Amino acid sequence: MEDLYDIKSSKIDANKINLFGVFDGHGGSHAAEYLKQHLFGNLLKHPAFITDTKLAISETYKKTDLDLLDAETNINRQDGSTASTAIFVGNHLYVANVGDSRAVISKSGKAIALSDDHKPDRSDERERIENAGGVVTWSGTWRVGGVLAMSRAFGDRLLKQFVVAEPEIQEQEIDDELEYLILASDGLWDVVSNEHAVAFVKEEKGPQAAARKLTDIAFARGSTDNITCIVVEFHSDKTSSSPSSADQS
């Protein structure tokens, strides 16, 4: 199992903080384990976490990637990990993504992706990679250097010049129209569309049952990858987001 997840709650001054993350490892579980142990702790310690949350996320994710590489004594280790994360600060939601795990919300009944998969065939990603001296080639799918099927990740030492850990961040105000948030690794999204995922979640009673339903459906549809899913329900008490549940298979 190379997929891991992390859920943390905290309070800074008068701000209630909730953090959710899915880390999909490749080439081993070391990078995903490191992120689970360190990423959110590092973020909460950033001096600008409350005053400039986007800056704090960007700096923390890049610094944690450097720390991960520095902490690895085996320079031949080439594993890496995605990070699909949701950070709640008061009534604001920040979704920060590195890699091809995905975050989707249900808003007024509609499925809306709050992250774009970092794939080498994205025109902007391919241009960035090639400008840095890398190549994108076809080997069953589009790959960086003919090896990695995603264009951003933590770790991946040999490809680090091209495969960066710079997160793309989207901000969403939490209002009455928000219903659910789904964070999941590509083992789910490879076989379940955003729209179908939201529809399945609505059929279940509570986030834990919904997360289990999504993983079961992905398996039934033939997903061969690890599947990790977190479902967050908003406004379960009409005042705040509920505790989430995660399912991992």
PDB file of C-alpha atoms in Angstrom, residues 43-214:
ATOM      1  CA  LEU A  43       2.247  24.146   7.546  1.00  0.00           C
ATOM      2  CA  LEU A  44       0.740  24.935  10.939  1.00  0.00           C
ATOM      3  CA  LYS A  45       4.128  26.261  12.093  1.00  0.00           C
ATOM      4  CA  HIS A  46       4.484  28.698   9.183  1.00  0.00           C
ATOM      5  CA  PRO A  47       4.417  32.275  10.550  1.00  0.00           C
ATOM      6  CA  ALA A  48       2.057  33.465   7.800  1.00  0.00           C
ATOM      7  CA  PHE A  49      -0.387  30.554   8.005  1.00  0.00           C
ATOM      8  CA  ILE A  50      -3.290  32.754   9.148  1.00  0.00           C
ATOM      9  CA  THR A  51      -2.350  36.069   7.539  1.00  0.00           C
ATOM     10  CA  ASP A  52      -1.355  34.741   4.093  1.00  0.00           C
ATOM     11  CA  THR A  53      -2.469  31.139   3.858  1.00  0.00           C
ATOM     12  CA  LYS A  54      -1.690  30.698   0.166  1.00  0.00           C
ATOM     13  CA  LEU A  55       1.883  31.890   0.647  1.00  0.00           C
ATOM     14  CA  ALA A  56       2.280  29.616   3.648  1.00  0.00           C
ATOM     15  CA  ILE A  57       1.032  26.615   1.668  1.00  0.00           C
ATOM     16  CA  SER A  58       3.291  27.300  -1.304  1.00  0.00           C
ATOM     17  CA  GLU A  59       6.421  27.837   0.790  1.00  0.00           C
ATOM     18  CA  THR A  60       5.724  24.920   3.112  1.00  0.00           C
ATOM     19  CA  TYR A  61       5.094  22.409   0.339  1.00  0.00           C
ATOM     20  CA  LYS A  62       8.270  23.322  -1.529  1.00  0.00           C
ATOM     21  CA  LYS A  63      10.325  23.333   1.696  1.00  0.00           C
ATOM     22  CA  THR A  64       8.895  19.971   2.764  1.00  0.00           C
ATOM     23  CA  ASP A  65       9.895  18.530  -0.601  1.00  0.00           C
ATOM     24  CA  LEU A  66      13.471  19.719  -0.052  1.00  0.00           C
ATOM     25  CA  ASP A  67      13.427  18.314   3.484  1.00  0.00           C
ATOM     26  CA  LEU A  68      12.195  14.976   2.143  1.00  0.00           C
ATOM     27  CA  LEU A  69      15.083  14.766  -0.303  1.00  0.00           C
ATOM     28  CA  ASP A  70      17.617  15.880   2.310  1.00  0.00           C
ATOM     29  CA  ALA A  71      16.341  13.329   4.834  1.00  0.00           C
ATOM     30  CA  GLU A  72      16.782  10.425   2.444  1.00  0.00           C
ATOM     31  CA  THR A  73      20.161   8.816   3.054  1.00  0.00           C
ATOM     32  CA  ASN A  74      19.812   6.452   0.092  1.00  0.00           C
ATOM     33  CA  ILE A  75      20.398   8.697  -2.909  1.00  0.00           C
ATOM     34  CA  ASN A  76      19.295   5.873  -5.181  1.00  0.00           C
ATOM     35  CA  ARG A  77      15.770   5.894  -3.774  1.00  0.00           C
ATOM     36  CA  GLN A  78      13.496   7.283  -6.462  1.00  0.00           C
ATOM     37  CA  ASP A  79      10.029   7.121  -4.961  1.00  0.00           C
ATOM     38  CA  GLY A  80       7.645  10.054  -4.822  1.00  0.00           C
ATOM     39  CA  SER A  81       4.125  11.052  -3.880  1.00  0.00           C
ATOM     40  CA  THR A  82       1.197  13.219  -4.826  1.00  0.00           C
ATOM     41  CA  ALA A  83      -0.571  15.454  -2.303  1.00  0.00           C
ATOM     42  CA  SER A  84      -4.224  16.409  -2.645  1.00  0.00           C
ATOM     43  CA  THR A  85      -4.980  18.564   0.377  1.00  0.00           C
ATOM     44  CA  ALA A  86      -7.812  20.645   1.779  1.00  0.00           C
ATOM     45  CA  ILE A  87      -7.101  23.285   4.410  1.00  0.00           C
ATOM     46  CA  PHE A  88      -9.999  24.891   6.284  1.00  0.00           C
ATOM     47  CA  VAL A  89      -9.237  28.200   7.980  1.00  0.00           C
ATOM     48  CA  GLY A  90     -12.365  29.683   9.491  1.00  0.00           C
ATOM     49  CA  ASN A  91     -14.891  29.999   6.667  1.00  0.00           C
ATOM     50  CA  HIS A  92     -12.319  29.606   3.896  1.00  0.00           C
ATOM     51  CA  LEU A  93     -11.315  26.429   2.100  1.00  0.00           C
ATOM     52  CA  TYR A  94      -7.944  26.175   0.374  1.00  0.00           C
ATOM     53  CA  VAL A  95      -7.330  23.217  -1.912  1.00  0.00           C
ATOM     54  CA  ALA A  96      -3.656  22.660  -2.731  1.00  0.00           C
ATOM     55  CA  ASN A  97      -2.690  19.989  -5.227  1.00  0.00           C
ATOM     56  CA  VAL A  98       0.572  18.392  -6.319  1.00  0.00           C
ATOM     57  CA  GLY A  99       0.229  15.478  -8.736  1.00  0.00           C
ATOM     58  CA  ASP A 100      -2.751  13.571 -10.085  1.00  0.00           C
ATOM     59  CA  SER A 101      -4.879  12.972  -7.012  1.00  0.00           C
ATOM     60  CA  ARG A 102      -7.972  15.186  -7.142  1.00  0.00           C
ATOM     61  CA  ALA A 103     -10.333  17.345  -5.077  1.00  0.00           C
ATOM     62  CA  VAL A 104     -13.985  17.728  -6.087  1.00  0.00           C
ATOM     63  CA  ILE A 105     -16.768  19.627  -4.326  1.00  0.00           C
ATOM     64  CA  SER A 106     -20.518  19.384  -4.576  1.00  0.00           C
ATOM     65  CA  LYS A 107     -21.939  22.903  -4.741  1.00  0.00           C
ATOM     66  CA  SER A 108     -25.679  23.381  -5.194  1.00  0.00           C
ATOM     67  CA  GLY A 109     -25.828  19.862  -6.560  1.00  0.00           C
ATOM     68  CA  LYS A 110     -23.068  20.352  -9.131  1.00  0.00           C
ATOM     69  CA  ALA A 111     -19.692  18.626  -9.201  1.00  0.00           C
ATOM     70  CA  ILE A 112     -16.826  21.124  -9.416  1.00  0.00           C
ATOM     71  CA  ALA A 113     -13.169  20.102  -9.544  1.00  0.00           C
ATOM     72  CA  LEU A 114     -10.998  22.277  -7.310  1.00  0.00           C
ATOM     73  CA  SER A 115      -7.786  20.843  -8.714  1.00  0.00           C
ATOM     74  CA  ASP A 116      -6.370  20.100 -12.143  1.00  0.00           C
ATOM     75  CA  ASP A 117      -4.450  16.849 -12.525  1.00  0.00           C
ATOM     76  CA  HIS A 118      -0.752  17.448 -13.097  1.00  0.00           C
ATOM     77  CA  LYS A 119      -0.215  15.368 -16.223  1.00  0.00           C
ATOM     78  CA  PRO A 120       2.726  15.727 -18.656  1.00  0.00           C
ATOM     79  CA  ASP A 121       0.385  16.185 -21.625  1.00  0.00           C
ATOM     80  CA  ARG A 122      -1.155  19.344 -20.162  1.00  0.00           C
ATOM     81  CA  SER A 123       0.073  22.028 -22.541  1.00  0.00           C
ATOM     82  CA  ASP A 124       1.262  24.354 -19.772  1.00  0.00           C
ATOM     83  CA  GLU A 125       2.983  21.532 -17.899  1.00  0.00           C
ATOM     84  CA  ARG A 126       4.669  20.205 -21.023  1.00  0.00           C
ATOM     85  CA  GLU A 127       5.943  23.685 -21.855  1.00  0.00           C
ATOM     86  CA  ARG A 128       7.297  24.137 -18.315  1.00  0.00           C
ATOM     87  CA  ILE A 129       9.075  20.769 -18.434  1.00  0.00           C
ATOM     88  CA  GLU A 130      10.593  21.366 -21.859  1.00  0.00           C
ATOM     89  CA  ASN A 131      11.710  24.884 -20.900  1.00  0.00           C
ATOM     90  CA  ALA A 132      13.571  23.294 -17.981  1.00  0.00           C
ATOM     91  CA  GLY A 133      15.356  20.932 -20.354  1.00  0.00           C
ATOM     92  CA  GLY A 134      13.139  17.894 -19.880  1.00  0.00           C
ATOM     93  CA  VAL A 135      11.250  15.775 -22.381  1.00  0.00           C
ATOM     94  CA  VAL A 136       7.748  14.338 -22.461  1.00  0.00           C
ATOM     95  CA  THR A 137       7.438  11.062 -24.354  1.00  0.00           C
ATOM     96  CA  TRP A 138       4.785   8.424 -24.964  1.00  0.00           C
ATOM     97  CA  SER A 139       5.252   5.068 -23.236  1.00  0.00           C
ATOM     98  CA  GLY A 140       1.778   3.650 -22.790  1.00  0.00           C
ATOM     99  CA  THR A 141       0.842   7.115 -21.575  1.00  0.00           C
ATOM    100  CA  TRP A 142       2.608  10.483 -21.611  1.00  0.00           C
ATOM    101  CA  ARG A 143       5.563  10.459 -19.219  1.00  0.00           C
ATOM    102  CA  VAL A 144       8.256  12.859 -18.022  1.00  0.00           C
ATOM    103  CA  GLY A 145      11.558  11.500 -19.283  1.00  0.00           C
ATOM    104  CA  GLY A 146       9.727   8.400 -20.423  1.00  0.00           C
ATOM    105  CA  VAL A 147       9.310   7.410 -16.756  1.00  0.00           C
ATOM    106  CA  LEU A 148       6.788   9.330 -14.647  1.00  0.00           C
ATOM    107  CA  ALA A 149       3.129   9.705 -15.645  1.00  0.00           C
ATOM    108  CA  MET A 150       2.631  12.898 -13.627  1.00  0.00           C
ATOM    109  CA  SER A 151       4.290  16.273 -13.998  1.00  0.00           C
ATOM    110  CA  ARG A 152       4.457  17.376 -10.345  1.00  0.00           C
ATOM    111  CA  ALA A 153       5.238  15.361  -7.243  1.00  0.00           C
ATOM    112  CA  PHE A 154       7.123  15.279  -3.976  1.00  0.00           C
ATOM    113  CA  GLY A 155      10.352  13.296  -4.139  1.00  0.00           C
ATOM    114  CA  ASP A 156      11.422  11.791  -7.497  1.00  0.00           C
ATOM    115  CA  ARG A 157      15.018  12.911  -7.053  1.00  0.00           C
ATOM    116  CA  LEU A 158      16.317  12.163 -10.556  1.00  0.00           C
ATOM    117  CA  LEU A 159      13.476  14.120 -12.183  1.00  0.00           C
ATOM    118  CA  LYS A 160      13.383  16.947  -9.632  1.00  0.00           C
ATOM    119  CA  GLN A 161      14.466  19.605 -12.114  1.00  0.00           C
ATOM    120  CA  PHE A 162      11.261  18.958 -14.045  1.00  0.00           C
ATOM    121  CA  VAL A 163       8.871  17.331 -11.566  1.00  0.00           C
ATOM    122  CA  VAL A 164       8.336  20.114  -9.046  1.00  0.00           C
ATOM    123  CA  ALA A 165       6.346  20.201  -5.808  1.00  0.00           C
ATOM    124  CA  GLU A 166       4.871  23.656  -6.416  1.00  0.00           C
ATOM    125  CA  PRO A 167       1.186  23.335  -5.470  1.00  0.00           C
ATOM    126  CA  GLU A 168      -1.654  24.813  -7.451  1.00  0.00           C
ATOM    127  CA  ILE A 169      -4.004  26.426  -4.947  1.00  0.00           C
ATOM    128  CA  GLN A 170      -7.677  27.302  -5.211  1.00  0.00           C
ATOM    129  CA  GLU A 171      -9.628  29.208  -2.576  1.00  0.00           C
ATOM    130  CA  GLN A 172     -13.335  28.746  -1.902  1.00  0.00           C
ATOM    131  CA  GLU A 173     -15.491  30.583   0.621  1.00  0.00           C
ATOM    132  CA  ILE A 174     -17.571  28.171   2.657  1.00  0.00           C
ATOM    133  CA  ASP A 175     -21.228  29.059   2.193  1.00  0.00           C
ATOM    134  CA  ASP A 176     -24.611  27.338   2.310  1.00  0.00           C
ATOM    135  CA  GLU A 177     -24.226  26.078  -1.272  1.00  0.00           C
ATOM    136  CA  LEU A 178     -21.299  23.795  -0.409  1.00  0.00           C
ATOM    137  CA  GLU A 179     -22.390  20.236   0.354  1.00  0.00           C
ATOM    138  CA  TYR A 180     -19.464  17.817   0.106  1.00  0.00           C
ATOM    139  CA  LEU A 181     -15.759  17.657  -0.596  1.00  0.00           C
ATOM    140  CA  ILE A 182     -14.146  14.524  -2.030  1.00  0.00           C
ATOM    141  CA  LEU A 183     -10.373  14.007  -1.921  1.00  0.00           C
ATOM    142  CA  ALA A 184      -9.158  10.844  -3.604  1.00  0.00           C
ATOM    143  CA  SER A 185      -6.216   9.220  -5.332  1.00  0.00           C
ATOM    144  CA  ASP A 186      -6.352   8.428  -9.029  1.00  0.00           C
ATOM    145  CA  GLY A 187      -7.414   4.865  -8.284  1.00  0.00           C
ATOM    146  CA  LEU A 188     -10.889   6.365  -7.907  1.00  0.00           C
ATOM    147  CA  TRP A 189     -10.812   9.046 -10.594  1.00  0.00           C
ATOM    148  CA  ASP A 190      -9.514   6.682 -13.279  1.00  0.00           C
ATOM    149  CA  VAL A 191     -12.875   4.886 -13.262  1.00  0.00           C
ATOM    150  CA  VAL A 192     -15.381   7.292 -11.648  1.00  0.00           C
ATOM    151  CA  SER A 193     -16.212  10.718 -13.082  1.00  0.00           C
ATOM    152  CA  ASN A 194     -16.514  13.810 -10.907  1.00  0.00           C
ATOM    153  CA  GLU A 195     -20.261  13.937 -11.531  1.00  0.00           C
ATOM    154  CA  HIS A 196     -20.841  10.294 -10.678  1.00  0.00           C
ATOM    155  CA  ALA A 197     -18.732  10.560  -7.527  1.00  0.00           C
ATOM    156  CA  VAL A 198     -20.874  13.424  -6.235  1.00  0.00           C
ATOM    157  CA  ALA A 199     -24.069  11.558  -7.131  1.00  0.00           C
ATOM    158  CA  PHE A 200     -22.927   8.447  -5.251  1.00  0.00           C
ATOM    159  CA  VAL A 201     -21.977  10.487  -2.172  1.00  0.00           C
ATOM    160  CA  LYS A 202     -25.437  12.051  -2.035  1.00  0.00           C
ATOM    161  CA  GLU A 203     -27.036   8.601  -1.917  1.00  0.00           C
ATOM    162  CA  GLU A 204     -25.245   7.638   1.296  1.00  0.00           C
ATOM    163  CA  LYS A 205     -25.955   8.511   4.906  1.00  0.00           C
ATOM    164  CA  GLY A 206     -22.841  10.226   6.164  1.00  0.00           C
ATOM    165  CA  PRO A 207     -19.295  10.720   4.879  1.00  0.00           C
ATOM    166  CA  GLN A 208     -17.907   7.397   6.096  1.00  0.00           C
ATOM    167  CA  ALA A 209     -20.498   5.381   4.190  1.00  0.00           C
ATOM    168  CA  ALA A 210     -19.950   7.614   1.160  1.00  0.00           C
ATOM    169  CA  ALA A 211     -16.182   7.082   1.173  1.00  0.00           C
ATOM    170  CA  ARG A 212     -16.651   3.320   1.422  1.00  0.00           C
ATOM    171  CA  LYS A 213     -19.209   3.389  -1.399  1.00  0.00           C
ATOM    172  CA  LEU A 214     -16.803   5.200  -3.712  1.00  0.00           C
TER     173      LEU A 214
END
